[in-house]
Coordinates of C-alpha atoms in Angstrom, one line a residue:
Chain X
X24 CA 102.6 129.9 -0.7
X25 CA 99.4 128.0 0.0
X26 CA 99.5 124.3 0.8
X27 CA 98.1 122.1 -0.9
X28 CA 99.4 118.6 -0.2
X29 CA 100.9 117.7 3.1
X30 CA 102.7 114.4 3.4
X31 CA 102.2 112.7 7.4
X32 CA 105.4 110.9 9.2
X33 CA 104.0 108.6 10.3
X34 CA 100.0 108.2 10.4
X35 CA 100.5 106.3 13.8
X36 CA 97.6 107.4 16.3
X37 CA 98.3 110.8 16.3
X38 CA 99.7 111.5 13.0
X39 CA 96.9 109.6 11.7
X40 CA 94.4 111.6 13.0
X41 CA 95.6 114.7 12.2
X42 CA 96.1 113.5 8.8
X43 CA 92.8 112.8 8.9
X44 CA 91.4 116.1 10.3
X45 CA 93.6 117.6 7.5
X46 CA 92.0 115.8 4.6
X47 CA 88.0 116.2 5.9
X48 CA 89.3 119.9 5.6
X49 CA 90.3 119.6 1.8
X50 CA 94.1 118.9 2.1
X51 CA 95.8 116.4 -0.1
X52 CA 97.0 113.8 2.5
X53 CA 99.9 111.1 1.4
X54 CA 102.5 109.5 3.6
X55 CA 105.1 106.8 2.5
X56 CA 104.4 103.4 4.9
X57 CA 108.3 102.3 3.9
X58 CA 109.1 101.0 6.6
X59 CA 106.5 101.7 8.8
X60 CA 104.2 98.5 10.7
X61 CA 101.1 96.9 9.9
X62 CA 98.8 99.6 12.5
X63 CA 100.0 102.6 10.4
X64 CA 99.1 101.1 7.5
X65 CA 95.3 100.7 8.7
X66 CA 95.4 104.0 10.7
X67 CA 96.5 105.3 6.8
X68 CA 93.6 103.9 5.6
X69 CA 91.2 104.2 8.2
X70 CA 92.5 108.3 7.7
X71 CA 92.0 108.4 3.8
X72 CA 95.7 109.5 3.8
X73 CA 96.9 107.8 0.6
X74 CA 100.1 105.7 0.1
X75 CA 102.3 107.3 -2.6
X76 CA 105.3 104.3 -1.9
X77 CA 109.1 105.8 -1.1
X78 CA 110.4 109.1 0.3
X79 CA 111.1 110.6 -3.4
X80 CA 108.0 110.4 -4.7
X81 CA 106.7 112.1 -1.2
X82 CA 109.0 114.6 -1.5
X83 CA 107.7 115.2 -5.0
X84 CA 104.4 115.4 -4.5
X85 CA 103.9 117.0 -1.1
X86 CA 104.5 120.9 -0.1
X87 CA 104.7 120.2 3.2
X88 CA 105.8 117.1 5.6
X89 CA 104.6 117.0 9.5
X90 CA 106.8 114.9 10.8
X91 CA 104.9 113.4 13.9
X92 CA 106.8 110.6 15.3
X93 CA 108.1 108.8 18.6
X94 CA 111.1 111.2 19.5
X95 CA 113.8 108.8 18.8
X96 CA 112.8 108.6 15.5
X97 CA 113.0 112.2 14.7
X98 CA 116.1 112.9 13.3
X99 CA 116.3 109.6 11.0
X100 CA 113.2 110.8 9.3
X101 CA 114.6 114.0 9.0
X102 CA 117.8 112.8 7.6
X103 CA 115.8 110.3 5.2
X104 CA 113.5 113.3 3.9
X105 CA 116.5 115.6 3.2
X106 CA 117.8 112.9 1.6
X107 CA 115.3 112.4 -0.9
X108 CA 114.7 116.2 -1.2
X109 CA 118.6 116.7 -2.6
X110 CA 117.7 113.3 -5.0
X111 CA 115.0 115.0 -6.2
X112 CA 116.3 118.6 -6.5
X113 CA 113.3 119.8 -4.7
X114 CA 112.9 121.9 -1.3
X115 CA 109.8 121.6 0.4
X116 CA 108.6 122.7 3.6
X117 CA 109.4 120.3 6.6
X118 CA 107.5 120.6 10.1
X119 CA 109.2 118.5 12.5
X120 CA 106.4 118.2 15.4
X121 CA 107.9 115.7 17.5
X122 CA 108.5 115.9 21.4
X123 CA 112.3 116.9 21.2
X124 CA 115.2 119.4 22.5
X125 CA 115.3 122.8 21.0
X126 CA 118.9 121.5 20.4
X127 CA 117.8 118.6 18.3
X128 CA 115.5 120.5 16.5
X129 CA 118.2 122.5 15.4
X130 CA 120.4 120.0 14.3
X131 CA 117.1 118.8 12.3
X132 CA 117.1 122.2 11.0
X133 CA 120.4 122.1 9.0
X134 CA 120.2 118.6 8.0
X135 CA 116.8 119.7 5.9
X136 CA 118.2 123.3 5.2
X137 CA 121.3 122.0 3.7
X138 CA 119.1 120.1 1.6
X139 CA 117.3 122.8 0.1
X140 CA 114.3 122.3 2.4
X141 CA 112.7 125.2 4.6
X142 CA 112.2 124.1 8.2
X143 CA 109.7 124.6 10.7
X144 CA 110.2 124.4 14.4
X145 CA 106.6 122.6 16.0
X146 CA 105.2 121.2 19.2
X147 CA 102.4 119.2 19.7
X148 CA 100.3 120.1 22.9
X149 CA 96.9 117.9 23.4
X150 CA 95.5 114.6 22.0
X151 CA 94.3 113.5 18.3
X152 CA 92.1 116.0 16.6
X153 CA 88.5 114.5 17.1
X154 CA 85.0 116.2 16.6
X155 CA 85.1 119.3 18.3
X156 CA 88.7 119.2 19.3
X157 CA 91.8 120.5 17.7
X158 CA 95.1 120.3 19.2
X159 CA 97.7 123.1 19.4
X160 CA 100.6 122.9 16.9
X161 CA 103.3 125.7 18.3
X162 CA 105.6 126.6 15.3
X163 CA 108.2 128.8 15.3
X164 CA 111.1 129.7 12.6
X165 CA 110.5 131.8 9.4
X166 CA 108.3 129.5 7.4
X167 CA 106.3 129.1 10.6
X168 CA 103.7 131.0 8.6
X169 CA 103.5 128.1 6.2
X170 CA 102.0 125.6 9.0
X171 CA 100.1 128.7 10.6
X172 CA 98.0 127.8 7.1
X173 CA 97.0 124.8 9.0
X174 CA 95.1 126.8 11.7
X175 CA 91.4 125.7 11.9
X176 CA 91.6 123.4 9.6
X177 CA 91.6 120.4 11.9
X178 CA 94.6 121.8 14.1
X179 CA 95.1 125.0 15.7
X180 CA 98.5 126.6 15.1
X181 CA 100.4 129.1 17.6
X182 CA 103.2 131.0 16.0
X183 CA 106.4 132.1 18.4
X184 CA 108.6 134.0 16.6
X185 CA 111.0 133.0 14.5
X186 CA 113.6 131.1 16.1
X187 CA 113.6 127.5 16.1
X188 CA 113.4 126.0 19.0
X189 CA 111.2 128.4 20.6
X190 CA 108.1 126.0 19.7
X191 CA 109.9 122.6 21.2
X192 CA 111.0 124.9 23.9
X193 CA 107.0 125.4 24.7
X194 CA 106.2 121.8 24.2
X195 CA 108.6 120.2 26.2
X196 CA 108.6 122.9 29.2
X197 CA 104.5 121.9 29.3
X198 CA 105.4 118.0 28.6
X199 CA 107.5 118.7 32.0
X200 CA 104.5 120.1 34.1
X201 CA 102.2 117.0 32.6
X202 CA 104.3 114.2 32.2
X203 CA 106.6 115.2 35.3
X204 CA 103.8 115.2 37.4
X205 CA 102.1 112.2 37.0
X206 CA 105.7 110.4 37.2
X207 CA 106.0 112.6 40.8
X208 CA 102.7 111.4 41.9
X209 CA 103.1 108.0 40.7
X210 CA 106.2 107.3 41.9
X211 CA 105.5 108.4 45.4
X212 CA 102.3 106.7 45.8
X213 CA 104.5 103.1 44.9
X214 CA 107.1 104.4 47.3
X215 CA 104.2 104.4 50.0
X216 CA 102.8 100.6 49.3
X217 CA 106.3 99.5 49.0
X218 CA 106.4 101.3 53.1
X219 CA 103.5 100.1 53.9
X220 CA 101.6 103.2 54.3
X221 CA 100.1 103.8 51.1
X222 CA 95.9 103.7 52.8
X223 CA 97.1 105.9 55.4
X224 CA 98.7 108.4 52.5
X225 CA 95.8 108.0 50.4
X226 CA 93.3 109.0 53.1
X227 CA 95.5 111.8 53.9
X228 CA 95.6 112.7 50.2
X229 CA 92.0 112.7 50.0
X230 CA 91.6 114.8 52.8
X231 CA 94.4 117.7 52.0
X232 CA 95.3 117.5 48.4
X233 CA 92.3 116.6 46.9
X234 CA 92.9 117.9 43.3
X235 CA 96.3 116.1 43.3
X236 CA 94.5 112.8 43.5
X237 CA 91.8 113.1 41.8
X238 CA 94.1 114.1 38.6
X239 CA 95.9 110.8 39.1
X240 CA 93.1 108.6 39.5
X241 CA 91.9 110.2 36.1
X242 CA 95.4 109.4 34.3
X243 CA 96.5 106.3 36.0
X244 CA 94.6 103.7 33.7
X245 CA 95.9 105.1 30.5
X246 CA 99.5 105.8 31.7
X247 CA 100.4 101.9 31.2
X248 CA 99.7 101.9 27.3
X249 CA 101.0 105.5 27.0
X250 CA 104.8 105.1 28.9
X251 CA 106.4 103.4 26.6
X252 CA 106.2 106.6 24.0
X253 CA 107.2 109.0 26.9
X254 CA 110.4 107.8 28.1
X255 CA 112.2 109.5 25.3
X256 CA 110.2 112.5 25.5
X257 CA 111.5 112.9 29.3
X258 CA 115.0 112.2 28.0
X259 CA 114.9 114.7 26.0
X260 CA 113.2 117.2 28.8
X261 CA 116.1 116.6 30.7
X262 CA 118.8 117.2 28.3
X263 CA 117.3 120.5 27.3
X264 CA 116.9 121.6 31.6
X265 CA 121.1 120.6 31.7
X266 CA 121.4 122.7 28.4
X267 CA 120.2 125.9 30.9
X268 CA 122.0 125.0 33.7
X269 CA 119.1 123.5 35.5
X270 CA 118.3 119.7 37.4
X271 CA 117.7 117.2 34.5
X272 CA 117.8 114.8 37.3
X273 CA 113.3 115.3 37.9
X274 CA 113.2 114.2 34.0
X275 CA 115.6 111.2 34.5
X276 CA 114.0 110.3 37.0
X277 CA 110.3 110.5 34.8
X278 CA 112.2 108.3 32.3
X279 CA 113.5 105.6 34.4
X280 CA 109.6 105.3 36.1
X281 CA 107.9 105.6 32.7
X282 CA 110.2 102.5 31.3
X283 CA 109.4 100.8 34.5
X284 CA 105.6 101.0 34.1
X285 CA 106.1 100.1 30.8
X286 CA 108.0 96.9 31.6
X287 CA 105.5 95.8 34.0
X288 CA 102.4 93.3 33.7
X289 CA 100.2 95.7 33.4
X290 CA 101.5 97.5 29.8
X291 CA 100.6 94.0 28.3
X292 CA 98.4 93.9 25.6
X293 CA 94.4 93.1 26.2
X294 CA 95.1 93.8 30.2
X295 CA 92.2 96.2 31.3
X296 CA 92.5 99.8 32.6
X297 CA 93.5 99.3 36.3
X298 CA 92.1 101.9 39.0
X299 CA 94.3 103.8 41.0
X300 CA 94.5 101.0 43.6
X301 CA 95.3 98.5 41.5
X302 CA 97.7 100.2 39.4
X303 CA 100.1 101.2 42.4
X304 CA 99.5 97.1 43.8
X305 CA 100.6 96.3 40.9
X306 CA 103.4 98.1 40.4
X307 CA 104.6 98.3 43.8
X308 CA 105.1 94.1 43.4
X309 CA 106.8 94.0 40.5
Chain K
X4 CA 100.8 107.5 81.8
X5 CA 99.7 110.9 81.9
X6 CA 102.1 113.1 79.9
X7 CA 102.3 116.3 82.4
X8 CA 105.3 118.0 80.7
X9 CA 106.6 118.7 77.5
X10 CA 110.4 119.4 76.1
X11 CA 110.6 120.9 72.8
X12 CA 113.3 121.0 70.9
X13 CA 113.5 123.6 69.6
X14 CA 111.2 125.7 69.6
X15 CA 111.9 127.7 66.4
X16 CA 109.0 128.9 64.1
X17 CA 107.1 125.2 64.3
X18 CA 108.6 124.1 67.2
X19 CA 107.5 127.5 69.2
X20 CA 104.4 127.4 67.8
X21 CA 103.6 123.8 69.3
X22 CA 105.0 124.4 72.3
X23 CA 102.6 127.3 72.6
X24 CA 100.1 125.7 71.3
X25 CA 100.7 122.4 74.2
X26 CA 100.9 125.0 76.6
X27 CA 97.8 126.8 76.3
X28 CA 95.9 123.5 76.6
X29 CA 97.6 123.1 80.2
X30 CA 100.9 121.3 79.5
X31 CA 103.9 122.2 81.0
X32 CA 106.2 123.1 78.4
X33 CA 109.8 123.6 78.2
X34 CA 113.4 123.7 76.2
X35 CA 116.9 123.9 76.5
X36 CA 118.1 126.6 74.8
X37 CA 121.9 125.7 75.2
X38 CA 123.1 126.1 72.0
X39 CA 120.4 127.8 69.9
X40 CA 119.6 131.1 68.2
X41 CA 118.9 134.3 69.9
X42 CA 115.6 133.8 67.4
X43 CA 115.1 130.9 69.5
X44 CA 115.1 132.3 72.6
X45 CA 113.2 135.0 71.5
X46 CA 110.3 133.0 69.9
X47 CA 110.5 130.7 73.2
X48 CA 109.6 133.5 75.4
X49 CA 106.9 134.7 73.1
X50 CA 104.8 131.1 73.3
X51 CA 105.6 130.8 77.2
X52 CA 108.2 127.7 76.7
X53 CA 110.5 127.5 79.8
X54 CA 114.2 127.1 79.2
X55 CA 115.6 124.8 81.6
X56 CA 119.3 125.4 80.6
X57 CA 121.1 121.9 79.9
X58 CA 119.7 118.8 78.4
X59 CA 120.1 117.2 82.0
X60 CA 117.9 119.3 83.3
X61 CA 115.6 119.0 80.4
X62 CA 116.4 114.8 80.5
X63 CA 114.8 115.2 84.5
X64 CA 112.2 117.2 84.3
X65 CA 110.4 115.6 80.7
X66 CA 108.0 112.8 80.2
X67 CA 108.0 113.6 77.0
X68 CA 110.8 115.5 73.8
X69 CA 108.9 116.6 71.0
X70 CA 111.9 116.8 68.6
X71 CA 111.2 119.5 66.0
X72 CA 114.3 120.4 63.5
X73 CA 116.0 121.1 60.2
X74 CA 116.5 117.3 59.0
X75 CA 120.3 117.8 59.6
X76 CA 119.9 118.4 63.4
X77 CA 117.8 115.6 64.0
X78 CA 120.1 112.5 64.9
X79 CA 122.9 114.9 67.1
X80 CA 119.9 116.3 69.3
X81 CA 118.4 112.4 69.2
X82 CA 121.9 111.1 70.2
X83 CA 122.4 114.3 72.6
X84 CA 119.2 113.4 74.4
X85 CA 120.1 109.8 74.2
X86 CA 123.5 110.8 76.6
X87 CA 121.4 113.0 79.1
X88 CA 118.6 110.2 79.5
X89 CA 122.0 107.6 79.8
X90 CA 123.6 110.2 82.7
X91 CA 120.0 110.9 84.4
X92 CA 119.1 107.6 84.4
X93 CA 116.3 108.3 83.5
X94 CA 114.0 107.0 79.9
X95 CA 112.0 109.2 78.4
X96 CA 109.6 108.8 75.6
X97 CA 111.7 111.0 72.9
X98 CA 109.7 111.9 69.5
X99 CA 111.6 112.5 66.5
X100 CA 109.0 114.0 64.5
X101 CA 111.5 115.8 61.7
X102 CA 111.4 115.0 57.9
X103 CA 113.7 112.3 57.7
X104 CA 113.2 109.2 55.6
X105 CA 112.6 105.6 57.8
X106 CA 116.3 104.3 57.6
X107 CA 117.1 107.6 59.5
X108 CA 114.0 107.2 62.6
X109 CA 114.7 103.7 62.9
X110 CA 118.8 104.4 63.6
X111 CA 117.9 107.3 65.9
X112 CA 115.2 104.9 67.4
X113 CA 118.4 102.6 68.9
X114 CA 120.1 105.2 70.0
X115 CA 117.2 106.3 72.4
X116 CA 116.2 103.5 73.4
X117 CA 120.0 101.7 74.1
X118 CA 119.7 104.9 76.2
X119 CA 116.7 103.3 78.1
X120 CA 114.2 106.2 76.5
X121 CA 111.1 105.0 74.3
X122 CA 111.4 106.1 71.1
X123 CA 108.2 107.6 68.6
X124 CA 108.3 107.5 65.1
X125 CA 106.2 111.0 64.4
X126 CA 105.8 113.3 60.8
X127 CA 104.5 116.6 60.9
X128 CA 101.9 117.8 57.9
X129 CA 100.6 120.8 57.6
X130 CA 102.4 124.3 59.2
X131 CA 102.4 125.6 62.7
X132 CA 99.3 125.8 64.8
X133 CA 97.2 129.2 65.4
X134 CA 93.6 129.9 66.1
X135 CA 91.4 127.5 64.5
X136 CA 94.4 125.1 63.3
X137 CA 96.2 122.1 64.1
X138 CA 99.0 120.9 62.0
X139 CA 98.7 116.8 61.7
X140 CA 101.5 115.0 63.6
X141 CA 101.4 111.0 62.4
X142 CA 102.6 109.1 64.7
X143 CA 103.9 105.3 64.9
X144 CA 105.6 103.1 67.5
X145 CA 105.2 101.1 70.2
X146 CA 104.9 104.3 72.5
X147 CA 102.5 106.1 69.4
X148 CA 99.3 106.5 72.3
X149 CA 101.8 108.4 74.4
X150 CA 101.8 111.1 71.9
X151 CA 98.3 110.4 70.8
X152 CA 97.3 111.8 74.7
X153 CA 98.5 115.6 73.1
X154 CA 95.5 115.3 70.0
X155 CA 93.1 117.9 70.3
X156 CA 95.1 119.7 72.5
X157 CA 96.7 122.5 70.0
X158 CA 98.0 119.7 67.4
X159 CA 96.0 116.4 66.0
X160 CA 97.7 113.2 66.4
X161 CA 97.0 109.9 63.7
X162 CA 98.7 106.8 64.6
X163 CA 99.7 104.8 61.9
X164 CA 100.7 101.2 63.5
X165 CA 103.4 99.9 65.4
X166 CA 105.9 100.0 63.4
X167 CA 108.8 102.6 63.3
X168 CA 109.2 104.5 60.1
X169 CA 105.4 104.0 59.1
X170 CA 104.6 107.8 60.8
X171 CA 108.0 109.0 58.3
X172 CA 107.1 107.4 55.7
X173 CA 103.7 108.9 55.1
X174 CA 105.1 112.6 56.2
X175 CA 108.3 111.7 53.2
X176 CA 105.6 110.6 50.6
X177 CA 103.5 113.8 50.9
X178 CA 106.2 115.9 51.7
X179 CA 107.5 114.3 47.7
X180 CA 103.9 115.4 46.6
X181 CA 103.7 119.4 48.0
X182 CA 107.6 119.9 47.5
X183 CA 107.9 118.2 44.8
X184 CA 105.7 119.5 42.8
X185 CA 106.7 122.9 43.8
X186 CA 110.0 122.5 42.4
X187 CA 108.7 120.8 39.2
X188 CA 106.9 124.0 38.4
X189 CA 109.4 126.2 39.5
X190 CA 112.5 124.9 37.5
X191 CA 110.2 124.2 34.3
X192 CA 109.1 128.1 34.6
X193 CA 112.8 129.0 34.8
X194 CA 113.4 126.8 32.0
X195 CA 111.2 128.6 29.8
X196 CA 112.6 132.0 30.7
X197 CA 115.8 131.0 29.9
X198 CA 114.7 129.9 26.8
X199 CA 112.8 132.9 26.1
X200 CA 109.4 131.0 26.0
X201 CA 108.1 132.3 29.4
X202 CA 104.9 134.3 28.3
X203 CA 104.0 131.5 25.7
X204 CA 103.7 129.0 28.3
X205 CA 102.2 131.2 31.0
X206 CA 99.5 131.6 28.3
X207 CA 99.3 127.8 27.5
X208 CA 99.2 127.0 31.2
X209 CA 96.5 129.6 31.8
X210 CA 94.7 127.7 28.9
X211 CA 94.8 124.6 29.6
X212 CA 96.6 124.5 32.7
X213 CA 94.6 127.0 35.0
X214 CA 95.0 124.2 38.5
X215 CA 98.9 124.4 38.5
X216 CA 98.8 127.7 37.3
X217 CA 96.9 129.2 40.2
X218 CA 99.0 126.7 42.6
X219 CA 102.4 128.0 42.2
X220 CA 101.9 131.6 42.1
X221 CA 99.8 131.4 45.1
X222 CA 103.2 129.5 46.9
X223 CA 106.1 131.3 45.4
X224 CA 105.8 134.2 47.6
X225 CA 107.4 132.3 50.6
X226 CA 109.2 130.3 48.4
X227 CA 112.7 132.0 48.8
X228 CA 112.5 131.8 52.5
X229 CA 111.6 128.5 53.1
X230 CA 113.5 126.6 50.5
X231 CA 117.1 126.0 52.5
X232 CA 114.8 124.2 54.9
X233 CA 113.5 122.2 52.4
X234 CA 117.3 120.9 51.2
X235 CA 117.7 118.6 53.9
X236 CA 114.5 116.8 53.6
X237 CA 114.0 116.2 49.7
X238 CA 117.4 114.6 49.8
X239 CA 115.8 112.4 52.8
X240 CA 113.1 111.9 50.3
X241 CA 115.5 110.4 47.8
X242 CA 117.3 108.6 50.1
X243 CA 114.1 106.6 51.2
X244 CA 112.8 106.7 47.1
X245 CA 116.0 104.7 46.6
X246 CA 116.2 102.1 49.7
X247 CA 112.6 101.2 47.8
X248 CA 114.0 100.4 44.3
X249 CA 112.6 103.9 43.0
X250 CA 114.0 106.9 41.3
X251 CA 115.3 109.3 44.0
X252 CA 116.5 111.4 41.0
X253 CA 113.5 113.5 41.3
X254 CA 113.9 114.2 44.8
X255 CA 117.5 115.3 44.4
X256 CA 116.8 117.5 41.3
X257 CA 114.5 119.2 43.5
X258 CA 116.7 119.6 46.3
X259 CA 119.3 121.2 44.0
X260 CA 116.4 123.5 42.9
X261 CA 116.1 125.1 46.6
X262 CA 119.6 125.0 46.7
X263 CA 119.8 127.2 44.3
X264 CA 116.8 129.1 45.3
X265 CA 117.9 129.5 49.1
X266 CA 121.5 131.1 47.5
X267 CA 119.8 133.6 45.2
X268 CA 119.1 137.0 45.9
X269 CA 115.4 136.5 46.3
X270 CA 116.5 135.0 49.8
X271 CA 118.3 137.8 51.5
X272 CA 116.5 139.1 54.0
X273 CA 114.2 141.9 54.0
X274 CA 113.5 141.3 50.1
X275 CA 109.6 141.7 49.9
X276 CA 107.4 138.5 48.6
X277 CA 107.9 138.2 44.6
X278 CA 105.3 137.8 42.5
X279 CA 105.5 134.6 40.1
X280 CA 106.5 136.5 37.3
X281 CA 109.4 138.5 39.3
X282 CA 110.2 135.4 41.2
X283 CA 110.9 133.3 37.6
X284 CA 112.5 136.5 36.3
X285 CA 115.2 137.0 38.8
X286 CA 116.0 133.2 39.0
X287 CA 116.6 132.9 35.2
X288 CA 118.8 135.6 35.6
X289 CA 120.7 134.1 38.4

């Protein structure tokens, strides 16, 4: 069926965006901002993705929900959205496109099904859609077809197969090689100022693993606005690594450093981007 | 003082390798074999390194133990030393230059010296010496200049302060960085083959992650052979990630990894170097 409305949960920065992207390419864009905080309200806006009030009278209107969310929200907005799909007696398509376990994608999966909805398995993998720049949605699950639609029209969407949880599988293995390795590095580079050594490490760093520390002098000064949405993600990472009999423990360990840097002085508002340096000072102290 | 002759112990692949190396470049250089492999003996013949029989003899004839082990051996041959010098009468400088974390050199560091030896904190980076290349031994301690006399001579030394630990610490950090992030990329590639999303994300990775990519199949090869060596020391890793109020989860989820990777088939002997895509294969299968 072709799409013709998609509803966005939630037009935060990145549902906002692609929202956005969506509309410029002759979409219908609504959300419902029940519930939802002041920003999203003015990324709705600033998006021209229009308000149409509660979850029913999304649910009538839209063909198709993205649900693109924190990952611990996930599953309530499923539950809410299958909700309002059995009150209103109508089955639409829902693409849940948050950073989660195949295993709570499923779950997902028969909360909407059992409501009469069709559900698509998708991962997120790059940044807000921007001129000249589309991220890749990876869907998977028999309606992935219906987000495939999307593709080129502000997003680009990779279909897997029809199983759901293949896409999260893709996201969250790839959120493992990105996230996990800027934990690793960071992590290791406090553990040297906190021994004393970090200069010494640095200068070796610089001199036999240049690419490693040039990468995390590119990521280090956004990582302090940016932990506080991935400690979930890495939960998540690690339940699905115990799920196939693999070490969760690398993810856990992500987690616990991502909530740290997000506790710290430096994830307070209006506080600059810090430099490599400064960052792992800073941290190191607190 | 002049350092005229050199104990290694032992001279396995690195140890061998140094010892041949020190030799070449005019050192006396000798072992004690009591104890150790036939591939020992056999790889202490082949760089010229004399075997002296029992660590008395060694204890006697020594100004200087280069001590170069699995992690696990490190504090009995410290300790083992430690007697001999105590019997000789005789104190030697002794340096531990293994991958254990700071807590571990600074115990072994009483043990030699109670013994009357003087002790040197020392980290190895990089792999054994040959033509045109000299593995980096960092070096810290009182007694650091003593094995500072041996740079240029088959190995380059970096003294890192006076402090014992400092030369461990920086060896731990970036032994976190090259390990670690072999293990990251390993487990998340078995991951995905267990969840049968393997080709996707070797396509997404060749994309968008070409660096990482091109990283890990270039090191899997040896992968299989060297990874029960590498048990010991990322659980030293964690050890010292946790005496510094960080996750040591990471470091113990990777040693798990090699565990598992030293016990599967891809490590028996005679097995010929996998390619990344057989390597991944026959671990998701194992």
């Amino acid at each position: 069926m072709p799409v013709g409305t998609i509803a966005i949960l939630s037009p935060g920065e990145m549902g906002g965006a692609v929202g956005g992207a969506l509309s410029r390419s002759g979409f219908q864009v609504i959300t419902s901002l029940e519930g939802r905080s002041e920003r999203s309200r003015q990324s709705a806006q600033r998006h021209g993705i229009r308000d149409v009030g509660g979850y029913d009278a999304l649910v009538r209107a839209a063909d198709l929900v993205l649900s693109i969310l924190v990952p611990a929200e996930a599953v309530a907005v499923a539950t809410r959205t299958a909700e309002a799909m059995r009150s209103a007696k109508r089955g639409i398509y829902y693409a849940d496109c948050n950073a989660v376990a195949p295993a709570t994608v499923q779950a997902m999966a028969e909360i909407v099904e059992s409501a009469g909805g069709n559900f698509i398995d998708g991962g997120i993998i790059g940044g807000p859609p921007r001129a000249g720049y589309a991220p890749r949605f990876y869907a998977s699950g028999k309606s992935a077809h219906v987000l495939a639609e999307l593709s080129g029209k502000g997003i680009e969407v990779v279909t897997v197969g029809d199983e759901i949880g293949k896409a999260s599988a893709v996201k969250m293995c790839y959120g493992a090689l990105t996230k996990g390795t800027i934990a690793l590095q960071v992590s290791l580079l406090i553990a040297a100022a906190r021994l004393g050594v970090y200069d010494d490490l640095a200068a070796e760093f610089r001199h036999s693993q240049a690419d490693a520390m040039k990468r995390i002098e590119g990521q280090i000064g956004r990582l302090p606005t940016v932990a506080h949405r991935w400690i979930g993600e890495m939960e998540e990472i690690a339940s699905m690594f115990e799920a196939v009999r693999l070490p969760g423990n690398f993810h856990y360990g992500s987690a616990e450093l991502f909530r740290m840097v997000a506790g710290s002085p430096l994830a307070q508002p209006g506080i600059d981007r810090p430099s490599l340096n400064e960052a792992v000072g800073k941290l190191a102290k607190s």
